[in-house]
mmCIF file of C-alpha atoms in Angstrom:
data_model
loop_
_atom_site.group_PDB
_atom_site.id
_atom_site.type_symbol
_atom_site.label_atom_id
_atom_site.label_comp_id
_atom_site.label_asym_id
_atom_site.label_seq_id
_atom_site.Cartn_x
_atom_site.Cartn_y
_atom_site.Cartn_z
ATOM 1 C CA MET A 1 94.725 150.269 126.806
ATOM 2 C CA GLN A 2 91.136 148.705 127.566
ATOM 3 C CA TRP A 3 89.804 151.157 124.757
ATOM 4 C CA LYS A 4 92.191 149.463 122.306
ATOM 5 C CA SER A 5 91.100 146.036 123.407
ATOM 6 C CA TRP A 6 87.610 147.035 122.662
ATOM 7 C CA LEU A 7 88.440 148.155 119.435
ATOM 8 C CA GLN A 8 90.330 145.057 117.997
ATOM 9 C CA ALA A 9 87.258 142.701 119.734
ATOM 10 C CA VAL A 10 84.535 144.875 117.260
ATOM 11 C CA ALA A 11 86.999 144.674 114.237
ATOM 12 C CA ILE A 12 87.493 140.850 114.268
ATOM 13 C CA ALA A 13 83.604 140.706 114.977
ATOM 14 C CA ALA A 14 82.966 142.390 111.659
ATOM 15 C CA LEU A 15 85.579 140.211 109.933
ATOM 16 C CA MET A 16 83.966 137.341 111.289
ATOM 17 C CA ALA A 17 80.637 139.104 110.026
ATOM 18 C CA GLY A 18 82.187 139.230 106.601
ATOM 19 C CA ILE A 19 83.679 135.870 105.978
ATOM 20 C CA PHE A 20 80.308 134.675 107.059
ATOM 21 C CA ILE A 21 78.164 136.771 104.853
ATOM 22 C CA ALA A 22 80.395 135.334 102.107
ATOM 23 C CA ASP A 23 80.448 131.902 103.130
ATOM 24 C CA THR A 24 76.758 131.968 102.795
ATOM 25 C CA VAL A 25 76.019 133.395 99.993
ATOM 26 C CA THR A 26 78.774 131.761 98.063
ATOM 27 C CA ASP A 27 78.081 128.205 96.427
ATOM 28 C CA LEU A 28 78.824 125.108 98.438
ATOM 29 C CA GLU A 29 81.989 124.125 96.213
ATOM 30 C CA ILE A 30 84.081 127.586 97.630
ATOM 31 C CA ALA A 31 85.463 126.841 101.274
ATOM 32 C CA ALA A 32 85.675 130.635 102.064
ATOM 33 C CA ALA A 33 85.235 129.534 105.821
ATOM 34 C CA VAL A 34 89.084 128.497 105.751
ATOM 35 C CA PHE A 35 89.196 132.891 106.000
ATOM 36 C CA TYR A 36 88.648 132.229 109.859
ATOM 37 C CA ILE A 37 91.895 131.429 110.045
ATOM 38 C CA ALA A 38 92.802 135.041 109.679
ATOM 39 C CA ILE A 39 90.557 135.800 112.554
ATOM 40 C CA ILE A 40 92.300 133.049 114.594
ATOM 41 C CA LEU A 41 95.987 134.719 113.728
ATOM 42 C CA LEU A 42 94.891 138.206 115.058
ATOM 43 C CA ALA A 43 93.625 136.615 117.883
ATOM 44 C CA VAL A 44 96.600 134.849 118.883
ATOM 45 C CA GLY A 45 98.577 137.261 121.121
ATOM 46 C CA ARG A 46 96.232 139.713 121.751
ATOM 47 C CA PHE A 47 93.948 137.569 123.571
ATOM 48 C CA PRO A 48 94.208 135.001 126.222
ATOM 49 C CA ARG A 49 94.149 131.276 125.503
ATOM 50 C CA ARG A 50 90.935 130.537 126.460
ATOM 51 C CA ASN A 51 89.618 133.145 124.168
ATOM 52 C CA VAL A 52 91.537 132.191 121.447
ATOM 53 C CA VAL A 53 90.140 128.329 121.817
ATOM 54 C CA ALA A 54 86.505 130.391 122.507
ATOM 55 C CA LEU A 55 86.792 132.021 119.556
ATOM 56 C CA ALA A 56 88.162 129.058 117.418
ATOM 57 C CA GLY A 57 85.334 127.221 118.449
ATOM 58 C CA LEU A 58 83.022 130.350 117.591
ATOM 59 C CA CYS A 59 84.866 130.075 114.036
ATOM 60 C CA ILE A 60 83.853 126.114 113.506
ATOM 61 C CA LEU A 61 80.164 126.861 114.737
ATOM 62 C CA LEU A 62 79.536 129.622 112.226
ATOM 63 C CA THR A 63 81.221 127.457 109.298
ATOM 64 C CA LEU A 64 78.480 124.773 110.087
ATOM 65 C CA VAL A 65 75.381 126.899 110.633
ATOM 66 C CA SER A 66 77.123 128.899 107.168
ATOM 67 C CA SER A 67 77.203 125.199 105.544
ATOM 68 C CA THR A 68 73.500 124.533 106.465
ATOM 69 C CA LEU A 69 72.195 127.857 105.206
ATOM 70 C CA THR A 70 73.964 127.960 102.280
ATOM 71 C CA ALA A 71 70.834 127.161 99.054
ATOM 72 C CA GLY A 72 73.619 127.111 96.024
ATOM 73 C CA GLY A 73 76.204 123.931 95.136
ATOM 74 C CA SER A 74 76.774 120.429 95.860
ATOM 75 C CA ARG A 75 75.597 119.156 98.915
ATOM 76 C CA GLN A 76 78.581 116.772 98.926
ATOM 77 C CA ALA A 77 81.466 118.838 97.898
ATOM 78 C CA GLY A 78 80.013 121.188 100.599
ATOM 79 C CA ILE A 79 80.329 118.501 103.110
ATOM 80 C CA VAL A 80 83.912 117.835 102.040
ATOM 81 C CA ASN A 81 84.882 121.630 102.121
ATOM 82 C CA MET A 82 83.422 121.893 105.323
ATOM 83 C CA ALA A 83 85.437 118.740 107.106
ATOM 84 C CA ILE A 84 88.572 121.024 105.409
ATOM 85 C CA SER A 85 87.891 123.952 106.515
ATOM 86 C CA THR A 86 86.544 122.875 110.304
ATOM 87 C CA SER A 87 89.863 121.156 110.191
ATOM 88 C CA ALA A 88 92.428 123.772 109.095
ATOM 89 C CA ILE A 89 90.498 126.201 111.240
ATOM 90 C CA GLY A 90 91.597 123.967 114.604
ATOM 91 C CA ILE A 91 95.178 123.169 113.379
ATOM 92 C CA ALA A 92 95.664 126.661 112.506
ATOM 93 C CA THR A 93 94.709 127.578 116.341
ATOM 94 C CA TRP A 94 96.512 124.685 118.078
ATOM 95 C CA LEU A 95 99.480 125.789 116.026
ATOM 96 C CA ALA A 96 99.172 128.930 116.846
ATOM 97 C CA LEU A 97 99.048 128.704 120.139
ATOM 98 C CA ARG A 98 101.812 125.837 120.264
ATOM 99 C CA VAL A 99 103.918 129.302 118.191
ATOM 100 C CA VAL A 100 103.152 131.733 121.145
ATOM 101 C CA ALA A 101 104.335 129.443 123.780
ATOM 102 C CA ALA A 102 107.628 128.759 122.465
ATOM 103 C CA GLU A 103 108.058 132.370 122.098
ATOM 104 C CA ALA A 104 106.931 133.048 125.797
ATOM 105 C CA ALA A 105 109.492 130.268 126.658
ATOM 106 C CA ALA A 106 112.207 131.827 124.551
ATOM 107 C CA HIS A 107 111.656 135.183 126.554
ATOM 108 C CA GLU A 108 112.062 133.519 129.472
ATOM 109 C CA ALA A 109 115.353 132.178 128.343
ATOM 110 C CA ARG A 110 116.313 135.148 127.476
ATOM 111 C CA ALA A 111 115.357 137.127 130.787
ATOM 112 C CA GLN A 112 117.277 134.230 132.819
ATOM 113 C CA LEU A 113 120.271 134.890 130.707
ATOM 114 C CA VAL A 114 119.676 138.813 131.800
ATOM 115 C CA ARG A 115 119.282 137.638 135.402
ATOM 116 C CA ILE A 116 123.313 136.451 135.382
ATOM 117 C CA ALA A 117 124.274 139.467 137.778
ATOM 118 C CA ARG A 118 121.764 137.804 140.313
ATOM 119 C CA VAL A 119 123.642 134.506 140.897
ATOM 120 C CA THR A 120 127.042 135.804 140.052
ATOM 121 C CA SER A 121 128.390 135.699 143.519
ATOM 122 C CA LEU A 122 131.855 133.365 144.881
ATOM 123 C CA GLY A 123 129.045 131.390 146.950
ATOM 124 C CA GLU A 124 127.132 130.508 144.101
ATOM 125 C CA LEU A 125 129.879 130.112 140.995
ATOM 126 C CA THR A 126 127.759 126.625 140.065
ATOM 127 C CA ALA A 127 124.546 128.387 139.516
ATOM 128 C CA SER A 128 126.240 131.195 137.478
ATOM 129 C CA ILE A 129 127.342 128.887 135.210
ATOM 130 C CA ALA A 130 124.059 126.830 135.065
ATOM 131 C CA HIS A 131 122.607 130.124 134.165
ATOM 132 C CA GLU A 132 125.179 131.523 131.476
ATOM 133 C CA VAL A 133 124.932 128.209 129.715
ATOM 134 C CA ASN A 134 121.255 127.798 129.266
ATOM 135 C CA GLN A 135 120.433 129.268 126.032
ATOM 136 C CA PRO A 136 124.317 127.764 124.105
ATOM 137 C CA LEU A 137 122.959 124.328 125.414
ATOM 138 C CA ALA A 138 119.461 125.244 124.381
ATOM 139 C CA GLY A 139 121.150 125.836 120.802
ATOM 140 C CA ILE A 140 122.807 122.813 121.047
ATOM 141 C CA VAL A 141 119.776 120.600 121.605
ATOM 142 C CA SER A 142 117.674 122.125 118.786
ATOM 143 C CA SER A 143 120.918 122.324 116.742
ATOM 144 C CA SER A 144 121.136 118.621 117.020
ATOM 145 C CA ASN A 145 117.777 117.813 116.437
ATOM 146 C CA ALA A 146 117.538 119.265 112.756
ATOM 147 C CA CYS A 147 120.525 117.660 112.148
ATOM 148 C CA LEU A 148 119.222 114.358 112.954
ATOM 149 C CA ARG A 149 116.224 115.330 110.816
ATOM 150 C CA TRP A 150 117.890 116.776 107.712
ATOM 151 C CA LEU A 151 120.234 113.043 108.561
ATOM 152 C CA GLY A 152 116.851 111.027 108.231
ATOM 153 C CA GLN A 153 115.336 112.572 105.099
ATOM 154 C CA ASP A 154 115.310 110.319 102.561
ATOM 155 C CA PRO A 155 118.017 111.320 100.274
ATOM 156 C CA PRO A 156 119.819 112.754 103.668
ATOM 157 C CA ASN A 157 120.434 116.403 103.065
ATOM 158 C CA VAL A 158 124.234 116.710 103.946
ATOM 159 C CA GLU A 159 124.590 120.395 103.324
ATOM 160 C CA LYS A 160 121.799 120.986 105.978
ATOM 161 C CA ALA A 161 123.024 118.390 108.185
ATOM 162 C CA ARG A 162 126.738 119.835 108.031
ATOM 163 C CA GLY A 163 124.793 123.825 109.007
ATOM 164 C CA SER A 164 123.524 122.127 112.265
ATOM 165 C CA ALA A 165 126.623 120.490 113.398
ATOM 166 C CA GLU A 166 128.533 123.671 113.122
ATOM 167 C CA ARG A 167 126.002 125.999 114.780
ATOM 168 C CA ILE A 168 126.301 122.581 117.492
ATOM 169 C CA LEU A 169 129.713 123.590 117.560
ATOM 170 C CA GLY A 170 129.665 127.471 117.860
ATOM 171 C CA ASP A 171 126.950 126.856 120.755
ATOM 172 C CA ALA A 172 129.479 124.395 122.700
ATOM 173 C CA ASN A 173 132.484 127.127 122.086
ATOM 174 C CA ARG A 174 130.234 129.580 123.501
ATOM 175 C CA ALA A 175 129.496 127.676 126.407
ATOM 176 C CA ALA A 176 132.655 126.970 127.586
ATOM 177 C CA ALA A 177 133.846 130.606 126.847
ATOM 178 C CA VAL A 178 131.067 131.453 129.819
ATOM 179 C CA ILE A 179 132.464 129.194 132.122
ATOM 180 C CA GLN A 180 135.763 130.164 131.584
ATOM 181 C CA ARG A 181 134.235 134.189 131.724
ATOM 182 C CA VAL A 182 132.620 133.560 135.031
ATOM 183 C CA ARG A 183 135.592 131.379 136.323
ATOM 184 C CA SER A 184 137.962 133.908 135.749
ATOM 185 C CA LEU A 185 135.924 136.676 137.208
ATOM 186 C CA ALA A 186 135.544 134.248 140.390
ATOM 187 C CA ARG A 187 139.341 134.287 140.567
ATOM 188 C CA HIS A 188 140.029 137.903 139.970
ATOM 189 C CA GLU A 189 141.353 137.652 136.878
ATOM 190 C CA ALA A 190 141.907 140.484 134.467
ATOM 191 C CA PRO A 191 139.339 140.432 131.748
ATOM 192 C CA LYS A 192 139.782 139.523 128.164
ATOM 193 C CA ARG A 193 139.579 142.743 126.747
ATOM 194 C CA GLU A 194 138.733 143.661 122.750
ATOM 195 C CA ARG A 195 137.227 146.734 121.220
ATOM 196 C CA VAL A 196 133.605 146.731 121.754
ATOM 197 C CA ASP A 197 131.272 148.908 120.552
ATOM 198 C CA LEU A 198 129.018 149.758 123.625
ATOM 199 C CA ASN A 199 126.028 151.278 121.411
ATOM 200 C CA GLU A 200 126.103 147.043 120.082
ATOM 201 C CA ILE A 201 126.033 145.609 123.639
ATOM 202 C CA VAL A 202 123.340 148.125 124.547
ATOM 203 C CA GLY A 203 121.111 146.842 121.551
ATOM 204 C CA GLU A 204 121.893 143.098 122.218
ATOM 205 C CA ALA A 205 121.375 143.901 125.861
ATOM 206 C CA VAL A 206 117.375 145.764 125.214
ATOM 207 C CA MET A 207 116.745 142.193 122.839
ATOM 208 C CA LEU A 208 117.922 140.007 125.721
ATOM 209 C CA ALA A 209 115.627 141.909 128.114
ATOM 210 C CA GLN A 210 112.802 142.124 125.680
ATOM 211 C CA GLY A 211 110.460 139.621 127.227
ATOM 212 C CA ALA A 212 110.418 141.124 130.620
ATOM 213 C CA LEU A 213 109.964 144.679 129.300
ATOM 214 C CA ASP A 214 107.224 143.497 127.515
ATOM 215 C CA ARG A 215 105.918 141.732 130.683
ATOM 216 C CA GLY A 216 106.313 145.092 132.427
ATOM 217 C CA GLY A 217 104.506 147.068 130.002
ATOM 218 C CA VAL A 218 108.199 149.140 129.947
ATOM 219 C CA SER A 219 108.542 150.776 126.865
ATOM 220 C CA VAL A 220 112.727 151.964 126.100
ATOM 221 C CA LYS A 221 113.956 154.949 124.181
ATOM 222 C CA LEU A 222 117.758 154.422 123.012
ATOM 223 C CA ASP A 223 119.577 157.913 122.552
ATOM 224 C CA LEU A 224 122.491 156.213 121.293
ATOM 225 C CA ALA A 225 125.712 158.555 120.034
ATOM 226 C CA GLU A 226 125.566 158.137 116.327
ATOM 227 C CA THR A 227 129.474 158.187 116.382
ATOM 228 C CA LEU A 228 130.796 156.247 119.777
ATOM 229 C CA PRO A 229 134.718 155.383 120.291
ATOM 230 C CA VAL A 230 135.524 151.587 121.262
ATOM 231 C CA VAL A 231 135.656 150.940 124.132
ATOM 232 C CA LEU A 232 138.589 148.187 125.520
ATOM 233 C CA ALA A 233 136.465 145.322 127.422
ATOM 234 C CA ASP A 234 135.207 141.730 128.238
ATOM 235 C CA ARG A 235 132.100 141.733 125.983
ATOM 236 C CA VAL A 236 130.592 138.895 128.098
ATOM 237 C CA GLN A 237 131.628 140.939 131.548
ATOM 238 C CA LEU A 238 130.212 144.075 129.870
ATOM 239 C CA HIS A 239 127.140 142.605 128.709
ATOM 240 C CA GLN A 240 126.415 141.626 132.705
ATOM 241 C CA VAL A 241 126.488 145.070 133.572
ATOM 242 C CA VAL A 242 124.541 146.690 131.079
ATOM 243 C CA GLY A 243 121.939 143.285 131.263
ATOM 244 C CA ASN A 244 121.974 144.359 135.516
ATOM 245 C CA LEU A 245 121.670 147.872 135.283
ATOM 246 C CA LEU A 246 118.660 147.001 132.894
ATOM 247 C CA LEU A 247 117.210 144.524 134.705
ATOM 248 C CA ASN A 248 116.955 146.994 137.670
ATOM 249 C CA ALA A 249 115.428 149.593 136.175
ATOM 250 C CA ILE A 250 112.505 147.214 135.245
ATOM 251 C CA GLU A 251 112.420 146.516 138.592
ATOM 252 C CA ALA A 252 112.058 149.211 139.766
ATOM 253 C CA LEU A 253 108.897 150.425 137.584
ATOM 254 C CA ALA A 254 107.139 147.701 139.179
ATOM 255 C CA ARG A 255 104.848 149.923 141.177
ATOM 256 C CA ALA A 256 104.443 152.733 138.853
ATOM 257 C CA PRO A 257 101.724 153.546 136.659
ATOM 258 C CA GLU A 258 101.851 151.534 133.580
ATOM 259 C CA ALA A 259 101.390 154.770 131.239
ATOM 260 C CA GLU A 260 104.589 155.775 132.459
ATOM 261 C CA ARG A 261 106.924 152.994 132.203
ATOM 262 C CA ARG A 262 110.232 154.507 130.774
ATOM 263 C CA ILE A 263 113.745 153.979 130.325
ATOM 264 C CA VAL A 264 116.071 155.801 128.595
ATOM 265 C CA ILE A 265 119.227 154.722 127.201
ATOM 266 C CA ALA A 266 122.009 156.970 126.366
ATOM 267 C CA THR A 267 125.286 156.907 125.707
ATOM 268 C CA THR A 268 127.537 159.939 124.966
ATOM 269 C CA THR A 269 131.444 160.813 124.813
ATOM 270 C CA GLU A 270 132.827 162.904 127.715
ATOM 271 C CA ASP A 271 136.484 163.867 127.667
ATOM 272 C CA SER A 272 138.539 160.435 127.212
ATOM 273 C CA SER A 273 135.107 158.495 128.261
ATOM 274 C CA VAL A 274 132.605 156.782 127.128
ATOM 275 C CA VAL A 275 129.472 157.126 129.242
ATOM 276 C CA MET A 276 126.287 154.885 128.980
ATOM 277 C CA THR A 277 123.216 156.195 131.727
ATOM 278 C CA ILE A 278 120.381 154.276 131.806
ATOM 279 C CA ALA A 279 117.241 156.153 133.585
ATOM 280 C CA ASP A 280 114.091 154.776 134.462
ATOM 281 C CA SER A 281 111.040 156.711 135.886
ATOM 282 C CA GLY A 282 110.183 154.636 138.586
ATOM 283 C CA MET A 283 109.895 155.815 142.519
ATOM 284 C CA GLY A 284 113.615 156.607 142.993
ATOM 285 C CA PHE A 285 116.249 155.868 146.000
ATOM 286 C CA ALA A 286 114.335 155.531 149.685
ATOM 287 C CA ALA A 287 116.333 157.579 152.199
ATOM 288 C CA GLY A 288 119.443 157.097 152.801
ATOM 289 C CA ALA A 289 119.775 154.129 149.876
ATOM 290 C CA GLN A 290 121.895 155.614 147.769
ATOM 291 C CA ASP A 291 124.878 155.370 150.050
ATOM 292 C CA HIS A 292 124.634 151.565 149.810
ATOM 293 C CA LEU A 293 123.474 150.474 146.908
ATOM 294 C CA PHE A 294 127.205 149.193 145.330
ATOM 295 C CA GLU A 295 127.665 147.234 149.091
ATOM 296 C CA ALA A 296 127.516 143.404 149.106
ATOM 297 C CA PHE A 297 124.439 141.627 149.948
ATOM 298 C CA TRP A 298 122.447 145.131 150.456
ATOM 299 C CA THR A 299 119.524 145.229 149.319
ATOM 300 C CA THR A 300 115.906 146.867 148.848
ATOM 301 C CA ARG A 301 114.079 144.531 147.108
ATOM 302 C CA GLU A 302 112.586 141.805 148.606
ATOM 303 C CA GLY A 303 114.249 138.063 147.671
ATOM 304 C CA GLY A 304 117.135 140.302 146.353
ATOM 305 C CA THR A 305 120.992 138.970 146.720
ATOM 306 C CA GLY A 306 122.394 141.938 146.806
ATOM 307 C CA ILE A 307 125.401 141.309 144.768
ATOM 308 C CA GLY A 308 124.454 142.626 141.091
ATOM 309 C CA LEU A 309 125.537 146.461 141.943
ATOM 310 C CA THR A 310 128.447 144.889 143.525
ATOM 311 C CA ILE A 311 129.464 142.638 140.700
ATOM 312 C CA SER A 312 128.809 145.645 137.842
ATOM 313 C CA ARG A 313 131.260 147.973 140.052
ATOM 314 C CA ALA A 314 133.759 145.318 139.905
ATOM 315 C CA ILE A 315 133.962 144.887 136.487
ATOM 316 C CA VAL A 316 133.539 148.152 135.724
ATOM 317 C CA GLU A 317 136.665 149.122 138.086
ATOM 318 C CA ALA A 318 138.312 146.207 136.489
ATOM 319 C CA HIS A 319 138.024 147.965 133.311
ATOM 320 C CA GLY A 320 139.306 150.959 134.566
ATOM 321 C CA GLY A 321 136.043 152.897 134.660
ATOM 322 C CA ARG A 322 133.291 154.044 137.272
ATOM 323 C CA ILE A 323 129.988 153.513 137.818
ATOM 324 C CA TRP A 324 127.814 156.012 140.052
ATOM 325 C CA ALA A 325 123.900 156.694 140.526
ATOM 326 C CA ALA A 326 121.912 159.534 141.343
ATOM 327 C CA ALA A 327 118.136 160.504 141.594
ATOM 328 C CA ASN A 328 115.982 161.033 138.232
ATOM 329 C CA ALA A 329 114.260 164.264 137.379
ATOM 330 C CA PRO A 330 111.100 164.642 138.068
ATOM 331 C CA SER A 331 111.147 160.888 139.328
ATOM 332 C CA GLY A 332 113.056 157.613 139.288
ATOM 333 C CA ALA A 333 116.921 156.967 139.424
ATOM 334 C CA VAL A 334 119.772 156.895 136.515
ATOM 335 C CA PHE A 335 123.303 154.845 136.859
ATOM 336 C CA ARG A 336 126.137 155.890 135.357
ATOM 337 C CA VAL A 337 128.846 153.575 133.429
ATOM 338 C CA SER A 338 131.894 155.471 132.524
ATOM 339 C CA LEU A 339 134.425 153.212 130.167
ATOM 340 C CA PRO A 340 137.920 154.912 129.164
ATOM 341 C CA ILE A 341 138.041 154.902 124.612
ATOM 342 C CA SER A 342 140.341 152.725 123.353
ATOM 343 C CA GLY A 343 143.794 154.294 123.139
ATOM 344 C CA ALA A 344 142.904 157.156 125.611
ATOM 345 C CA ARG A 345 145.161 157.858 128.530
ATOM 346 C CA GLN A 346 144.081 157.400 131.110
#
């Protein structure tokens, strides 16, 4: 992947040279230097923060040099345009870096949600609730700030404020539902079942885990059946199972070469059941590990709790299904979850 970085650097250097030449040959009244903002936007997300800051400084320096070398035009207008261009470059850099930081924080929050299964045990009920409600609480805070801003306008934007208030109510209800689901699981109550499309659950789980996938350099291939029968399941608990298995697969690929870090998620129909498989290309199971995967507090991962797969099996079996693991060919592991089709005889 290093050649791609070099190619991007060469392309950005060529674009900078083009902008510098255009800014130099045109009159001072033409603020061609503002196009350096495009350089910053291309660099953000592709290069480290310090490199982007250095690149912004270089763009500002080139703007000053170009202004000095430009012969035609009003010098007074040139000074004004130079000030506008350098300010725009600096502000654009700051805003772009802030957006990238916010996106990284959002991905981290989603990763925390995927780790639900790591903390949902009877002895860690309080911690699991804190993790589960993190996102809706963040949504409530964000919508509250937006509502205050709309109401603070002159005149107040009541319609926008109403929309923010409705989002606050929705997030509050979602947080309450999460707490109720976790408490029900801890008390071994029957899950609240509804007709669920497993393909939809898989898609949402992959979206929530996108931050972990990007950080690990893992590619995901979805091989989902086009017409998949619905299953009767608790959506929140089914999310927990899929998210836990997906996170396990990502962690299993940490030691694999980056070019070989692949996960394949497939769904299909077998007899009267819907079957989901999550296969990775990692190192596979250690000797004798496969017989203990679903035992409580048994783990081969440093810092692991040994609870995730145990909770997942409890959820799947509570839905009348089963979960099992096998070796993947030529390397890695594959986990399968089988759930009865809604309306099928069990």
